Coordinates of C-alpha atoms in Angstrom, one line a residue:
M1 CA 88.5 114.6 87.6
R2 CA 90.1 112.0 85.4
D3 CA 87.8 109.6 83.7
S4 CA 86.7 106.6 85.8
G5 CA 84.2 105.2 83.3
A6 CA 86.8 102.8 82.0
D7 CA 87.1 101.3 85.5
W8 CA 83.4 100.6 85.6
E9 CA 83.6 99.0 82.2
T10 CA 86.5 96.9 83.4
V11 CA 84.5 95.6 86.4
D12 CA 81.5 94.8 84.2
N13 CA 83.8 92.8 81.8
V14 CA 85.4 90.9 84.7
V15 CA 82.0 90.0 86.2
R16 CA 80.6 88.9 82.8
R17 CA 83.7 86.7 82.1
D18 CA 83.5 85.1 85.5
K19 CA 79.8 84.4 85.2
E20 CA 80.3 82.8 81.7
E21 CA 83.2 80.7 83.0
H22 CA 81.6 79.5 86.3
A23 CA 77.9 79.9 85.6
A24 CA 77.4 81.9 88.8
P25 CA 77.4 85.6 89.8
Y26 CA 80.8 86.8 91.0
D27 CA 81.0 87.8 94.6
G28 CA 84.3 89.3 95.9
M29 CA 86.9 92.0 95.4
I30 CA 88.2 93.4 92.1
L31 CA 91.4 95.5 92.2
V32 CA 91.8 97.6 89.1
A33 CA 95.2 99.0 88.3
A34 CA 95.0 101.5 85.4
F35 CA 98.5 102.5 84.1
D36 CA 99.3 104.6 81.0
R37 CA 101.0 107.8 80.0
E38 CA 98.7 110.0 82.1
R39 CA 97.9 108.1 85.2
L40 CA 98.4 105.3 87.7
D41 CA 95.0 104.8 89.4
L42 CA 94.2 102.0 91.9
T43 CA 90.6 101.2 92.7
L44 CA 89.3 98.5 95.0
W45 CA 85.8 97.4 94.1
K46 CA 83.4 95.2 96.1
V47 CA 81.0 93.2 93.9
E48 CA 77.9 91.4 95.2
E49 CA 75.7 90.1 92.4
S50 CA 74.5 93.4 90.7
R51 CA 75.8 95.7 93.4
R52 CA 79.1 97.5 93.0
E53 CA 80.9 99.6 95.5
V54 CA 84.2 101.5 95.5
L55 CA 86.0 100.7 98.8
K56 CA 89.3 102.4 98.3
Q57 CA 90.8 104.5 95.5
Y58 CA 94.2 106.1 95.0
R59 CA 95.2 108.3 92.2
L60 CA 99.0 108.2 92.3
G61 CA 99.6 110.1 89.1
E62 CA 97.7 113.3 90.0
E63 CA 100.7 115.6 90.4
K64 CA 101.9 117.3 87.2
K65 CA 105.6 116.6 87.8
E66 CA 108.2 114.9 85.6
T67 CA 108.7 112.3 88.4
A68 CA 104.9 111.6 88.8
C69 CA 103.7 108.0 89.0
T70 CA 102.6 107.9 85.4
G71 CA 103.8 106.2 82.3
T72 CA 105.4 109.5 81.2
G73 CA 107.3 109.8 84.5
W74 CA 108.4 106.1 84.1
L75 CA 109.7 106.6 80.6
R76 CA 111.5 109.8 81.4
E77 CA 113.3 108.0 84.2
A78 CA 114.2 105.2 81.8
L79 CA 115.7 107.8 79.4
R80 CA 117.7 109.3 82.2
L81 CA 119.1 106.0 83.4
A82 CA 120.1 105.0 79.9
K83 CA 121.8 108.3 79.3
E84 CA 123.6 108.3 82.6
E85 CA 124.9 104.7 82.0
K86 CA 126.4 105.9 78.7
S87 CA 127.6 109.3 79.9
P88 CA 127.6 109.6 83.7
E89 CA 128.3 113.4 83.5
A90 CA 125.2 114.0 81.2
K91 CA 122.6 116.4 82.5
E92 CA 118.9 116.4 81.6
S93 CA 118.1 119.0 78.9
Q94 CA 115.4 120.0 76.5
K95 CA 116.4 117.0 74.4
Y96 CA 114.6 114.8 76.9
D97 CA 111.2 116.2 76.0
N98 CA 111.7 115.3 72.3
A99 CA 113.2 111.9 73.3
L100 CA 110.2 111.3 75.5
R101 CA 107.7 111.9 72.8
E102 CA 109.7 109.7 70.4
L103 CA 109.9 106.8 73.0
E104 CA 106.1 107.1 73.7
E105 CA 105.4 106.9 70.0
K106 CA 107.7 103.9 69.5
I107 CA 106.1 102.0 72.4
Q108 CA 102.7 102.7 70.9
T109 CA 103.7 101.6 67.4
D110 CA 105.6 98.4 68.5
S111 CA 103.8 97.5 71.7
K112 CA 103.4 93.8 71.0
R113 CA 107.2 93.4 70.6
C114 CA 107.8 95.5 73.8
E115 CA 105.3 93.3 75.8
R116 CA 106.8 90.1 74.5
L117 CA 110.4 91.0 75.2
M118 CA 109.5 92.3 78.7
E119 CA 107.8 89.1 79.5
E120 CA 110.9 87.2 78.4
Y121 CA 112.9 89.6 80.6
F122 CA 110.9 88.7 83.7
E123 CA 111.6 85.0 83.0
Y124 CA 115.3 85.4 82.2
P125 CA 116.3 88.8 83.7
E126 CA 120.1 88.4 83.5
A127 CA 120.0 87.2 79.9
M128 CA 117.6 89.9 78.8
D129 CA 118.8 92.9 80.8
E130 CA 120.6 94.5 77.8
E131 CA 118.1 93.4 75.2
V132 CA 117.5 96.5 73.1
L133 CA 113.8 97.5 72.9
F134 CA 114.1 100.9 71.1
V135 CA 116.7 103.3 69.7
V136 CA 115.9 106.9 70.4
S137 CA 117.3 109.1 67.7
A138 CA 116.4 112.4 69.6
L139 CA 118.8 111.4 72.3
E140 CA 121.9 110.7 70.2
E141 CA 120.7 107.2 69.1
Q142 CA 120.4 106.1 72.7
Q143 CA 119.4 102.5 73.2
I144 CA 116.6 101.7 75.6
C145 CA 116.9 98.2 77.0
C146 CA 114.6 95.9 79.0
G147 CA 116.6 96.6 82.2
H148 CA 116.2 100.3 81.8
L149 CA 112.4 100.0 81.9
K150 CA 112.5 97.7 84.9
R151 CA 114.9 99.8 86.9
A152 CA 112.9 103.0 86.1
F153 CA 109.7 101.3 87.2
D154 CA 111.3 100.2 90.5
T155 CA 112.5 103.8 91.1
V156 CA 109.4 105.9 90.1
I157 CA 106.4 103.6 90.4
L158 CA 107.1 100.6 92.7
P159 CA 107.4 102.4 96.1
E160 CA 104.1 104.3 95.7
L161 CA 102.4 101.2 94.2
T162 CA 103.4 98.9 97.0
S163 CA 102.4 101.5 99.7
A164 CA 99.0 102.0 98.2
V165 CA 98.3 98.3 97.7
T166 CA 99.4 97.5 101.3
R167 CA 96.8 100.1 102.5
M168 CA 94.2 98.5 100.3
S169 CA 94.9 94.9 101.3
A170 CA 94.0 95.8 104.9
V171 CA 90.4 96.2 103.8
R172 CA 89.8 92.5 103.3
A173 CA 92.1 89.5 102.8
F174 CA 92.8 88.7 99.2
D175 CA 92.1 85.1 98.2
L176 CA 92.1 82.9 95.1
E177 CA 88.3 82.5 94.9
H178 CA 87.1 86.0 95.7
T179 CA 89.7 88.3 94.2
R180 CA 90.4 89.5 90.7
I181 CA 93.4 91.8 90.0
V182 CA 93.0 93.6 86.7
I183 CA 95.8 95.6 85.0
T184 CA 94.5 97.9 82.3
G185 CA 96.3 100.4 80.1
E186 CA 97.8 101.0 76.7
P187 CA 99.7 98.1 75.2
G188 CA 103.4 98.4 76.1
Y189 CA 102.7 99.9 79.6
T190 CA 101.4 97.0 81.6
C191 CA 104.1 94.3 81.8
C192 CA 106.1 95.8 84.7
M193 CA 102.9 96.6 86.5
Q194 CA 101.7 93.0 86.2
A195 CA 105.0 91.6 87.4
A196 CA 105.1 93.9 90.4
L197 CA 101.5 93.0 91.5
R198 CA 102.1 89.3 90.9
E199 CA 105.1 89.4 93.1
Y200 CA 103.2 91.3 95.8
F201 CA 100.4 88.7 95.8
G202 CA 102.7 85.7 95.8
S203 CA 102.4 84.9 92.1
R204 CA 104.9 85.1 89.2
M205 CA 104.9 86.0 85.6
G206 CA 103.8 83.2 83.3
A207 CA 102.1 81.2 86.0
I208 CA 98.4 80.3 85.6
D209 CA 96.7 82.4 88.2
R210 CA 93.0 83.0 87.7
R211 CA 93.2 86.1 89.9
F212 CA 95.1 88.1 87.3
L213 CA 93.7 89.6 84.1
T214 CA 95.3 92.1 81.7
L215 CA 92.9 94.2 79.6
F216 CA 94.4 96.6 77.1
L217 CA 92.3 99.8 76.8
K218 CA 93.3 101.3 73.5
K219 CA 91.2 104.3 74.3
R220 CA 89.5 105.3 77.5
N221 CA 85.9 106.5 77.3
R222 CA 86.5 110.2 77.9
L223 CA 82.8 110.9 77.6
L224 CA 82.3 109.4 81.1
A225 CA 83.5 110.2 84.5
A226 CA 82.9 109.2 88.1
E227 CA 80.6 111.3 90.2
Q228 CA 82.6 113.2 92.8
K229 CA 80.5 112.2 95.7
N230 CA 80.1 108.6 94.7
A231 CA 82.9 107.1 92.5
A232 CA 80.8 104.1 91.8
N233 CA 78.2 106.2 89.9
V234 CA 79.3 106.9 86.4
V235 CA 78.1 110.1 84.9
F236 CA 78.5 112.1 81.6
A237 CA 81.5 114.4 81.6
Y238 CA 80.0 116.5 78.8
E239 CA 76.6 117.6 77.7
I240 CA 75.6 115.9 74.5
G241 CA 73.0 117.4 72.3
V242 CA 71.5 117.9 68.9
V243 CA 71.4 121.1 66.8
L244 CA 68.0 121.7 65.2
G245 CA 66.9 124.5 63.0
G246 CA 63.8 126.5 63.6
I247 CA 62.0 129.8 63.0
D248 CA 61.9 132.3 66.0
G249 CA 59.2 134.8 66.8
T250 CA 60.6 137.3 64.3
F251 CA 60.6 134.7 61.6
R252 CA 64.3 134.4 61.5
Y253 CA 66.0 131.0 61.2
Q254 CA 68.2 130.1 64.1
N255 CA 69.9 127.0 65.6
C256 CA 68.4 125.4 68.7
F257 CA 70.7 123.4 70.9
I258 CA 68.7 120.7 72.6
P259 CA 70.5 118.4 75.1
L260 CA 70.2 114.6 74.8
A261 CA 72.1 114.1 78.0
K262 CA 73.4 116.7 80.5
N263 CA 76.8 117.0 82.1
G264 CA 76.8 115.1 85.5
E265 CA 73.8 113.0 84.6
S266 CA 74.0 109.4 85.5
V267 CA 74.7 106.9 82.7
K268 CA 72.5 104.2 84.2
H269 CA 69.4 106.3 83.2
Y270 CA 70.3 105.6 79.6
R271 CA 70.4 101.8 79.6
N272 CA 67.2 102.2 77.5
P273 CA 66.8 105.0 75.0
V274 CA 65.8 108.4 76.4
Y275 CA 64.1 110.7 73.9
I276 CA 63.7 114.5 73.8
K277 CA 60.1 115.8 73.7
E278 CA 60.7 117.8 70.5
H279 CA 59.6 116.2 67.2
I280 CA 61.3 116.9 63.9
V281 CA 59.7 116.6 60.4
V282 CA 61.7 115.1 57.6
M283 CA 61.0 115.3 53.8
N284 CA 62.4 112.4 51.8
T285 CA 63.3 114.8 48.9
A286 CA 66.2 116.3 51.0
L287 CA 67.6 113.1 52.6
K288 CA 70.8 112.7 50.7
S289 CA 71.9 116.3 51.0
C290 CA 71.2 116.8 54.7
Y291 CA 73.2 115.8 57.7
L292 CA 72.3 115.7 61.4
Q293 CA 74.4 118.0 63.6
L294 CA 75.4 117.1 67.2
Y295 CA 77.3 119.1 69.8
L296 CA 79.3 118.6 73.0
K297 CA 79.4 121.2 75.7
T298 CA 81.7 121.5 78.8
E299 CA 80.9 122.8 82.3
E300 CA 82.6 126.0 81.2
E301 CA 80.0 126.4 78.4
E302 CA 82.5 125.6 75.6
R303 CA 80.7 124.0 72.8
I304 CA 81.8 122.2 69.6
C305 CA 79.4 121.1 66.9
F306 CA 79.9 118.4 64.3
F307 CA 77.9 116.6 61.6
L308 CA 77.2 112.9 61.6
E309 CA 79.0 111.1 58.9
K310 CA 75.8 109.4 57.7
N311 CA 73.4 111.6 55.7
A312 CA 69.8 111.9 56.6
G313 CA 68.8 109.2 54.1
E314 CA 71.0 106.7 56.1
C315 CA 69.6 107.8 59.4
F316 CA 65.8 108.2 59.0
P317 CA 63.7 105.1 58.1
M318 CA 61.3 106.8 55.6
E319 CA 57.9 105.1 55.2
K320 CA 56.2 108.0 53.4
K321 CA 57.0 111.5 52.0
Y322 CA 56.7 113.3 55.3
M323 CA 57.6 111.7 58.6
E324 CA 57.9 112.9 62.2
Y325 CA 60.7 111.6 64.4
Q326 CA 62.1 111.9 67.9
L327 CA 65.8 111.8 68.7
G328 CA 67.2 110.2 71.8
L329 CA 70.3 108.7 73.4
S330 CA 71.2 105.3 74.8
M331 CA 74.3 103.7 76.3
E332 CA 74.6 100.2 74.8
E333 CA 76.5 97.3 76.3
E334 CA 80.2 98.2 76.9
R335 CA 78.9 101.8 77.3
V336 CA 78.8 102.6 73.6
P337 CA 76.8 105.8 73.0
C338 CA 74.0 105.5 70.4
L339 CA 71.9 108.1 68.7
C340 CA 68.3 106.7 68.7
I341 CA 65.9 107.8 66.0
R342 CA 62.3 106.8 66.5
S343 CA 59.7 107.3 63.8
E344 CA 56.0 108.2 64.3
S345 CA 55.2 104.5 63.7
G346 CA 57.5 103.4 66.5
N347 CA 60.4 102.0 64.4
V348 CA 63.8 102.7 66.0
R349 CA 67.2 103.1 64.3
K350 CA 70.3 103.2 66.4
I351 CA 73.6 104.8 65.2
Q352 CA 76.8 104.4 67.2
I353 CA 78.5 107.8 67.7
E354 CA 81.4 106.9 69.9
E355 CA 84.1 107.8 67.5
Q356 CA 82.6 111.1 66.5
L357 CA 82.1 112.1 70.1
D358 CA 85.7 111.1 70.9
R359 CA 87.0 113.3 68.1
G360 CA 84.8 116.2 69.4
I361 CA 86.3 115.7 72.9
E362 CA 89.8 115.7 71.4
A363 CA 89.1 119.0 69.7
I364 CA 87.8 120.5 73.0
L365 CA 90.9 119.3 74.9
E366 CA 93.2 120.6 72.2
H367 CA 91.5 124.0 72.3
Q368 CA 91.8 124.1 76.1
K369 CA 95.5 123.2 75.8
K370 CA 96.1 126.1 73.5
R371 CA 94.3 128.4 75.9
G372 CA 96.5 127.1 78.7
K373 CA 93.7 125.6 80.8

């Protein structure tokens, strides 16, 4: 299942913003439209004070097809339209794969300019239709204009989007006071989505409409996923653990893999630090030359190990020559994973490990890709 942890984070952000602005808990619907290269997901949430419930969810980009409702399918169609306008007899070839990668990279690199020009396009469509956004060298220096992105979106994304939102809107009437419509995704991918949803809900680009928010998620939290039986319950998608050395019964040194959090375990249990029962002993003479080692493990028992970038001297608050510690995990505000180190005297040090875990997940996914999984 694709990660839904980002949707939960989005809902939390919206509720927090609304409470700060209006000094009252938010009570209503939140429609989250998540659109990037890999997906187009629509999730309708019902929020009542601290309670959150998923009412409807559609994953429109599930199928692994070139024409799927994803950012990749949208950009491939934009390339096809642009090429056909220049050479009507042109046929899609292997060049499109290279051109697609190039276009995705250009959007990521120059996303602010892309968003700004597309916003101008929706204000002045005729004048901006042929405004060049990118030149794709892998497709014979093909120009990609604002109009290409809009027409490709209308072809590949809009019909499925409109159909899904129509089915969702029947759940409960949308209104100004009790509805938030949130578009999330990588910068450069969200403008057409926002324009389409604004038109559907009787708004327009540039208008002040408190229902609409755009949140750029530069990186989804791939550590988390939605529980299959209950999409509102966010769980760990991987086992996270620590690698500790020890002596076995035959007096041989071996690594022990001790989980801090298990695959499928609910994240809400880690709002406060949860510690493992094992204690470790640290000598201050070895602090600068030692590094803690963590691991990630998949459901298929694939494991990758990595060292913390901080050495033991930066991790352990030493108060005497020998100290005992317990290690634990907590999920801080905004769902940032922290390694918690508690000394025998009760002092706690927290170290954010989000980036290192994400690099570990990237290595696992790359390995699976090479194996054809």
